[in-house]
Amino acid sequence: MPKHEESQEDTKMEEEEEKVEFVQCRFKTNIKNEDYHVEEDIIDISSQTTRKMLTKMIHSLLDNDIPKKTKFEFLINGRMLRGTIAEMMKLMNLSNDEIVEITYTFAMHKPKEDEKIENDEWIKVIKSIFVFEERKKPGAFAAGFFDGTVKLYDEEGEVVYNKQLHEDVVNDIIFQKESKDNWSLITAGEDAEIGFHKLSREDGEIKDRRIATILQQANALSFCPTNSEMITLAGNDTLLKIYDSSADVLAKYQEKETTSHKRTKTTVAYLKPVAKIGGNSHPVNCLKWINNSEIVTGGYDHALRIFNVDREELASSIFTNNKAITCIDSVKDNVLVGCEDHAVRLWDIRSNSTDPVKVFKGHNGWVSSVQMNPSSDYHFISSAYDSRTLVWDFRCDEPLYKIGLSPAEKIFASSWNSSSSIISGGDTGMLQVHKVKSTD
Amino acid sequence: MPKNTTKKKTKKEEIQQEPEEVAPEQDGAPVEDPKSVEKTRKSRKRNREEQDKPREPLDIGYNSADSDDEEVLIRTGNIPDNWYDDYAEGDGLVGYDVKGEKVQKAPELQRDELDEFLRRQNDPNWWRELNDKLNNKNVKLSKEDVEMIERIRSGRFAFAEDDNDDLLYRPPENDDNPEFMHAMSDFNPKRRYVRSLHERKRVNRYLQAIRRGWLKVRTREEILQEYKKKNEQVWDIWKDESITAFRPRRLPKQIDAPKKDPPAHAESYNPPKEYLLDEKEKEEQDELEPEERLYNFEPQIFDSLRKVPLYNNLIKETFERCLDLYICPRVQRKKINIAASQLIPDMPNPSELKPFPSKVSIEYKGHDEAKVRSLTVSPCGKYLASGDDQGNVFLWDVKTGRIRHKYKFEGIVDCVRFNPNKSVLILSVVNHNHVYMIMPQKLYTRDERKDTENLIKEFKNNFIPSVDTSSTKKPPCKWEFLEQSDKDFVERDVRVKLEFEYIIKKIDWHSKGDYFATLADNIQTSTQVLIHSLSKAQTQKPFSKSKGIIETISFHPVRPLFFVCNDQQVFCYNLQKQVLIRKFHSGARMVSSIALHPKGDNFVIGSYDKKLMWFDLEMGNTPYKKMKYHSKAIRNVSFSGIYPLFASASDDGSLNVFHSQVYEDSAMNPLIVPVKILRGHGVRDKLGVLDCVFHPDQPWLFSAGADGRLLLWV
């Protein structure tokens, strides 16, 4: 018997040796620069090849003087290669007889720690400046704190504005540039106030002026993508509300105020909503415009609610299997959802299926924010209460990079500042800025 | 056949006639000498000879001991003789012999009716001829034969010479001795001829019964019909398997006596040395019980087999063995092969019963090393309050884990509870012998607070402070509405303060948020449980008598019922009627906690002896299901408000989550499935998880541990 077993083992070993098979591959690329193009020949590659080996191979195939450190990502049928080709093919049920097309692109550079800005208070929200067009360079950004303070940072990370605008936690901030030295800043606080501020730089100092107030608790604010004077918000009262903050409306409400309080010449207008859309049954945590007429919201009622703003009604709901939604972002029709159960899920809102298209598992705590890279269709970041911010690619099951902070810290907010830097902050009060080198 | 019978009849007649002729001869000449008998025989022979010619062969037959009559000469098999009567091949076929050849009837047997008649006419001795169908021939009776037949029929010996043989037995002849009378058969007593009085009475009774209709007599037809029916019933052998599988009953199977073990090395007269016991081992063995010993004898070594002495215990052991075999009943056990998987009850897969909490999502940090005794979630689901044994009460933001506010008390904070009414923003804190009603300013905005402030003002107006100081009895509870200038008001947002006689352990709010009950710690008095009304600012003593030391209390979520648990029992009171309705036997030694299902038809009890009991209010006074999953005492149990879940917290540092589906249809039993063990808490000072509570809207579980951790499980 033992002899027999040995012989069996031998055959196994032989089989394993035989398993080192060769796969017929063809390289393709979607890099526009022709220096990086390889001849489209069919090459036999060992099925045990990993990403590093393939990168070397590409480097040797390219005769040009390209930088030696250029890293590539390899895609097979739209999925990023991790591990060996054989494992990948097994996962995707590809047979060895077929010719495998391997598409290579530039790998995303690892985010490098650039700056640390210390604060005393916990950071609740970080928002980069709202722009309509895509930007390459990082711009100004704002941070809201748990004590109600809002700070504005310029491109270099210097504080340009620092004021306590709320008595309680700042839930959300949006701000945009109106002209060279003028900004408009809207903040929502837990103290049931939403303040509209005009900021202007005069003699190197920024002066603020509150122009309107909404007495309303809100967890999420958003500009209308077509008209930045229209504002949508949602909060604990479950209603999606739309406010008009154009000059005419402001003037209308201001007048009323001044007549009622003659002595105190306040210029603050108390705004009333233009529209209220009901549909949620529990507090709303986040909202996002998908296109010019539709908003998706997520909250504690375990459903993604899609509202049609033009018709002022709930268009559809996607139920999430009893997962509360903590944060939301979208690219085209795909909605990224952060859940309390450590996972980030990707839903296609066009399909009626209750199952997500993809689940990204990598966090180990309550996911507090997700955000798409504004200049890429594939990359996004997510941060959670496990002190980590993760950089993901849709095409890959694992996170590309982990941006770690000090341990035992909750990250409440993370944001892309254009596509070249990542800002994150949490309960240590430290704002961390990571630079991401452009791949081009 | 009729042919034969007629023949026989006539023959009989003839035979009956015969003795008249013969008998006088015999009587007249009683013979003693055998020679004379022979002579008479011969003379008789001679007389006959004249009439019978073919008699010689028969004579030979009589001389032989085995008569040829008995021998079957023609073997045609054991077949009825009428088989071949209608055979086409003509008359006279009797059958086939061993060789397969046809056997024809003898010609004398083939005679038909007419021939027979003619023969009778011709032959005066025709009656002597008899058919012997078996041997296919006719037999002629000689005179001796007839005589013998006569003798036999008249009850004498077959042969005349035997008459005088004294050695032969003769039955006593009645006629000869009339004095001899048979006791049973010959004497008829009088009663044989007289109608029985008893029978007559009996018959009369039956008659009467039949007339009055008491007795129903089946008619003959009915009986016949019944009989017919019985006979018509056909036994369907395929109908019932038990019938086909029927085996005749046998004696119980013999079970062989268990075999004795064959002797081993130690039992040898010359065992290997290692089997011998040294002195130390001997002592050890002696100390043990006889059953536990290695051997029931002492291994010994002998040079040769002939030196082996008689075994001392032989008789004793043989006797014991016999006793064992005789006294111990032997039973053949049927082995049933059941796979272990078949014994497991059919339970749904836990993954189908989602959602339920399964992992830690947020840890609330702030208690450091203090044991967190109690925690509660605000009815809006946004805030969490926890109290520890260093007197800290923390107010947390559920979503972010940030401490919103902190109150400091002295001593242990035993219990914190939010008012379950969404519009009354009050947190009740149990601290030593005080209960504080706190309106946490930091949690709510001014507008939200306004309603509650007004409510409290209203309550304050309702409150009539007891001025009756003369009474010697101290009231069990003293209410106090704090003024704005009070220290507690400023520092701790306390609006109402209740002072008790005893140390308070637990507070439980009614779901409407007006009534609340307090439980004093470990004191057996009638004031251990008190029920208070916040709006009236009053205290009531619900029980006049103590029911032992009460461990825990709970209001019913829907009906006006109140549950009180002592060590082993649960009492259910109706608060409106002020009566005890039900008494449940928990089956546990030390009840620690009770939780009522939000629909109110079921409740769960956790006990310090690790048991978890599910009760159905409609299913009697004993638990519907007992569960024992924890390895240490259960500290707390809690139901989810909207999800079919409940959880138990234990001192072993784990929480068990159960799926508990209660159906609207009361006929369906609740489905209880353990779905998850949550491990994450540490154990400190033998205390593990001290409290657990579900989120009001989400399938989330909060747990507080003695290790100072406060976790949110999602």
Coordinates of N, CA and C in Angstrom, one line a residue, chain B residues 30-125:
Chain B
P30 N -71.8 -78.6 24.0 CA -70.7 -77.8 24.4 C -69.4 -78.6 24.4
V31 N -68.5 -78.1 23.7 CA -67.3 -78.8 23.5 C -66.1 -78.3 24.3
E32 N -65.4 -79.1 24.9 CA -64.2 -78.7 25.7 C -63.0 -79.1 25.0
D33 N -63.0 -80.2 24.4 CA -61.7 -80.7 23.8 C -61.5 -80.0 22.4
P34 N -60.3 -79.5 22.2 CA -60.0 -78.9 20.9 C -60.2 -79.9 19.8
K35 N -59.9 -81.2 20.1 CA -60.1 -82.1 19.0 C -61.5 -82.2 18.5
S36 N -62.4 -82.2 19.5 CA -63.8 -82.2 19.2 C -64.2 -81.0 18.3
V37 N -63.6 -79.9 18.7 CA -63.9 -78.6 17.9 C -63.5 -78.9 16.5
E38 N -62.3 -79.5 16.3 CA -61.8 -79.7 15.0 C -62.8 -80.7 14.3
K39 N -63.2 -81.6 15.0 CA -64.2 -82.5 14.4 C -65.4 -81.9 13.9
T40 N -66.0 -81.0 14.8 CA -67.2 -80.4 14.4 C -67.0 -79.5 13.1
R41 N -65.8 -78.9 13.2 CA -65.5 -78.0 12.0 C -65.5 -78.9 10.7
K42 N -64.8 -80.0 10.9 CA -64.7 -80.8 9.7 C -66.0 -81.3 9.2
S43 N -66.8 -81.6 10.2 CA -68.2 -82.1 9.8 C -69.0 -81.0 9.1
R44 N -68.8 -79.8 9.6 CA -69.4 -78.7 9.0 C -68.9 -78.5 7.6
K45 N -67.6 -78.7 7.5 CA -67.0 -78.6 6.2 C -67.6 -79.5 5.2
R46 N -67.7 -80.7 5.7 CA -68.3 -81.7 4.8 C -69.7 -81.3 4.4
N47 N -70.5 -80.8 5.3 CA -71.8 -80.4 4.9 C -71.8 -79.4 3.8
R48 N -70.9 -78.5 3.9 CA -70.8 -77.4 3.0 C -70.3 -77.9 1.6
E49 N -69.3 -78.7 1.8 CA -68.6 -79.2 0.6 C -69.6 -79.6 -0.5
E50 N -70.6 -80.2 0.1 CA -71.6 -80.7 -0.9 C -72.2 -79.5 -1.7
Q51 N -72.3 -78.4 -1.0 CA -72.9 -77.3 -1.7 C -71.9 -76.4 -2.5
D52 N -70.7 -76.2 -1.8 CA -69.7 -75.3 -2.4 C -68.6 -76.2 -3.1
K53 N -68.4 -75.9 -4.2 CA -67.2 -76.6 -4.9 C -65.9 -75.8 -4.7
P54 N -65.9 -74.6 -5.2 CA -64.6 -73.9 -5.2 C -64.3 -73.3 -3.9
R55 N -64.1 -74.1 -2.9 CA -63.8 -73.5 -1.6 C -62.4 -73.8 -1.1
E56 N -61.7 -74.6 -1.9 CA -60.3 -74.9 -1.4 C -59.4 -73.7 -1.3
P57 N -59.3 -72.9 -2.2 CA -58.3 -71.8 -2.1 C -58.6 -71.0 -0.8
L58 N -59.8 -70.9 -0.5 CA -60.1 -70.1 0.7 C -59.6 -70.8 2.0
D59 N -59.7 -72.0 1.9 CA -59.3 -72.8 3.1 C -57.8 -72.6 3.4
I60 N -57.1 -72.5 2.3 CA -55.6 -72.3 2.5 C -55.4 -70.9 3.2
G61 N -56.2 -70.0 2.7 CA -56.1 -68.7 3.3 C -56.3 -68.6 4.8
Y62 N -57.2 -69.5 5.2 CA -57.5 -69.4 6.7 C -56.3 -70.0 7.5
N63 N -55.6 -70.8 6.9 CA -54.5 -71.5 7.6 C -53.3 -70.5 7.8
S64 N -53.1 -69.7 6.9 CA -51.9 -68.8 7.1 C -52.3 -67.7 8.1
A65 N -51.2 -67.3 8.8 CA -51.5 -66.2 9.8 C -51.9 -64.9 9.1
D66 N -51.1 -64.5 8.1 CA -51.5 -63.3 7.4 C -52.4 -63.7 6.3
S67 N -53.6 -63.2 6.4 CA -54.6 -63.6 5.4 C -54.3 -62.8 4.1
D68 N -54.6 -63.5 3.0 CA -54.3 -62.8 1.7 C -55.3 -61.7 1.5
D69 N -56.4 -61.7 2.3 CA -57.4 -60.7 2.1 C -56.8 -59.3 2.2
E70 N -55.9 -59.2 3.1 CA -55.4 -57.8 3.3 C -54.5 -57.4 2.3
E71 N -54.0 -58.3 1.6 CA -53.0 -57.9 0.6 C -53.7 -57.4 -0.7
V72 N -53.1 -56.3 -1.2 CA -53.7 -55.7 -2.4 C -53.0 -56.4 -3.5
L73 N -53.8 -57.1 -4.3 CA -53.2 -57.9 -5.4 C -53.0 -57.1 -6.7
I74 N -54.0 -56.2 -6.9 CA -53.9 -55.4 -8.1 C -53.6 -54.0 -7.7
R75 N -52.5 -53.5 -8.1 CA -52.2 -52.1 -7.7 C -52.5 -51.2 -8.8
T76 N -53.6 -50.5 -8.7 CA -53.9 -49.5 -9.7 C -53.8 -48.1 -9.1
G77 N -53.2 -48.0 -8.0 CA -53.1 -46.7 -7.3 C -54.3 -46.3 -6.5
N78 N -54.1 -45.3 -5.7 CA -55.1 -44.9 -4.8 C -56.1 -44.0 -5.5
I79 N -56.9 -44.6 -6.3 CA -57.8 -43.7 -7.1 C -59.2 -44.2 -6.8
P80 N -60.2 -43.3 -6.8 CA -61.6 -43.8 -6.6 C -62.0 -44.8 -7.7
D81 N -62.8 -45.8 -7.4 CA -63.1 -46.8 -8.3 C -64.1 -46.4 -9.4
N82 N -64.7 -45.2 -9.2 CA -65.7 -44.8 -10.3 C -65.0 -43.9 -11.4
W83 N -63.7 -43.8 -11.3 CA -63.1 -42.9 -12.2 C -63.2 -43.4 -13.7
Y84 N -63.1 -44.7 -13.8 CA -63.1 -45.2 -15.2 C -64.5 -45.7 -15.6
D85 N -65.5 -45.5 -14.7 CA -66.8 -46.0 -15.1 C -67.3 -45.5 -16.4
D86 N -67.1 -44.2 -16.6 CA -67.5 -43.6 -17.9 C -66.5 -43.6 -19.0
Y87 N -65.5 -44.4 -18.7 CA -64.4 -44.3 -19.7 C -64.8 -44.9 -21.0
A88 N -64.4 -44.2 -22.1 CA -64.9 -44.6 -23.4 C -64.5 -45.9 -23.9
E89 N -63.4 -46.4 -23.3 CA -62.8 -47.6 -23.9 C -63.6 -48.9 -23.5
G90 N -64.7 -48.6 -22.9 CA -65.5 -49.8 -22.6 C -65.5 -50.1 -21.1
D91 N -66.4 -51.0 -20.8 CA -66.6 -51.4 -19.4 C -65.4 -52.2 -19.0
G92 N -65.3 -52.2 -17.7 CA -64.3 -53.2 -17.2 C -62.9 -52.7 -16.9
L93 N -62.6 -51.4 -17.3 CA -61.3 -50.9 -17.0 C -61.3 -50.4 -15.5
V94 N -60.4 -50.9 -14.8 CA -60.2 -50.5 -13.4 C -59.2 -49.4 -13.2
G95 N -58.1 -49.6 -14.0 CA -57.1 -48.6 -14.0 C -55.8 -49.1 -14.6
Y96 N -54.7 -48.7 -14.2 CA -53.5 -49.1 -14.8 C -52.6 -49.6 -13.7
D97 N -51.9 -50.6 -14.0 CA -51.0 -51.2 -12.9 C -49.7 -50.5 -13.0
V98 N -48.8 -51.1 -12.1 CA -47.5 -50.4 -12.0 C -46.7 -50.3 -13.3
K99 N -46.9 -51.3 -14.1 CA -46.2 -51.4 -15.4 C -46.9 -50.5 -16.5
G100 N -48.0 -50.0 -16.1 CA -48.7 -49.1 -17.1 C -49.7 -49.9 -18.0
E101 N -49.9 -51.2 -17.6 CA -50.8 -51.9 -18.4 C -52.2 -51.8 -17.9
K102 N -53.1 -52.0 -18.8 CA -54.5 -51.9 -18.4 C -54.9 -53.1 -17.5
V103 N -55.7 -52.7 -16.5 CA -56.2 -53.8 -15.7 C -57.7 -53.9 -15.9
Q104 N -58.2 -55.0 -16.3 CA -59.6 -55.2 -16.6 C -60.3 -55.8 -15.3
K105 N -61.5 -55.4 -15.2 CA -62.3 -56.0 -14.1 C -62.5 -57.5 -14.3
A106 N -62.4 -58.2 -13.2 CA -62.6 -59.6 -13.4 C -64.0 -59.9 -13.9
P107 N -64.2 -61.0 -14.7 CA -65.4 -61.2 -15.4 C -66.6 -61.3 -14.4
E108 N -66.3 -61.9 -13.2 CA -67.4 -62.1 -12.3 C -67.9 -60.8 -11.7
L109 N -67.0 -59.8 -11.8 CA -67.3 -58.5 -11.3 C -68.0 -57.7 -12.4
Q110 N -67.8 -58.1 -13.6 CA -68.4 -57.4 -14.7 C -69.9 -57.6 -14.9
R111 N -70.4 -58.5 -14.1 CA -71.8 -58.9 -14.4 C -72.7 -57.8 -14.2
D112 N -73.7 -57.7 -15.2 CA -74.6 -56.6 -15.1 C -75.8 -57.1 -14.3
E113 N -76.8 -56.2 -14.1 CA -78.0 -56.5 -13.3 C -78.7 -57.8 -13.7
L114 N -78.9 -57.9 -15.0 CA -79.6 -59.0 -15.5 C -78.9 -60.4 -15.2
D115 N -77.6 -60.4 -15.5 CA -76.8 -61.6 -15.2 C -76.9 -61.9 -13.7
E116 N -76.8 -60.9 -12.9 CA -76.8 -61.1 -11.5 C -78.2 -61.7 -11.1
F117 N -79.2 -61.2 -11.6 CA -80.6 -61.7 -11.3 C -80.7 -63.2 -11.7
L118 N -80.1 -63.5 -12.9 CA -80.2 -64.8 -13.3 C -79.4 -65.8 -12.4
R119 N -78.3 -65.3 -12.0 CA -77.4 -66.1 -11.1 C -78.1 -66.4 -9.8
R120 N -78.8 -65.4 -9.3 CA -79.5 -65.6 -8.0 C -80.6 -66.6 -8.2
Q121 N -81.2 -66.5 -9.3 CA -82.3 -67.5 -9.5 C -81.7 -68.9 -9.5
N122 N -80.6 -69.0 -10.2 CA -80.0 -70.4 -10.4 C -79.3 -70.9 -9.1
D123 N -78.6 -70.0 -8.5 CA -77.8 -70.5 -7.4 C -78.4 -70.1 -6.1
P124 N -78.8 -71.2 -5.2 CA -79.4 -70.9 -3.9 C -78.4 -70.3 -3.0
N125 N -77.1 -70.5 -3.2 CA -76.1 -69.9 -2.3 C -75.4 -68.7 -2.8

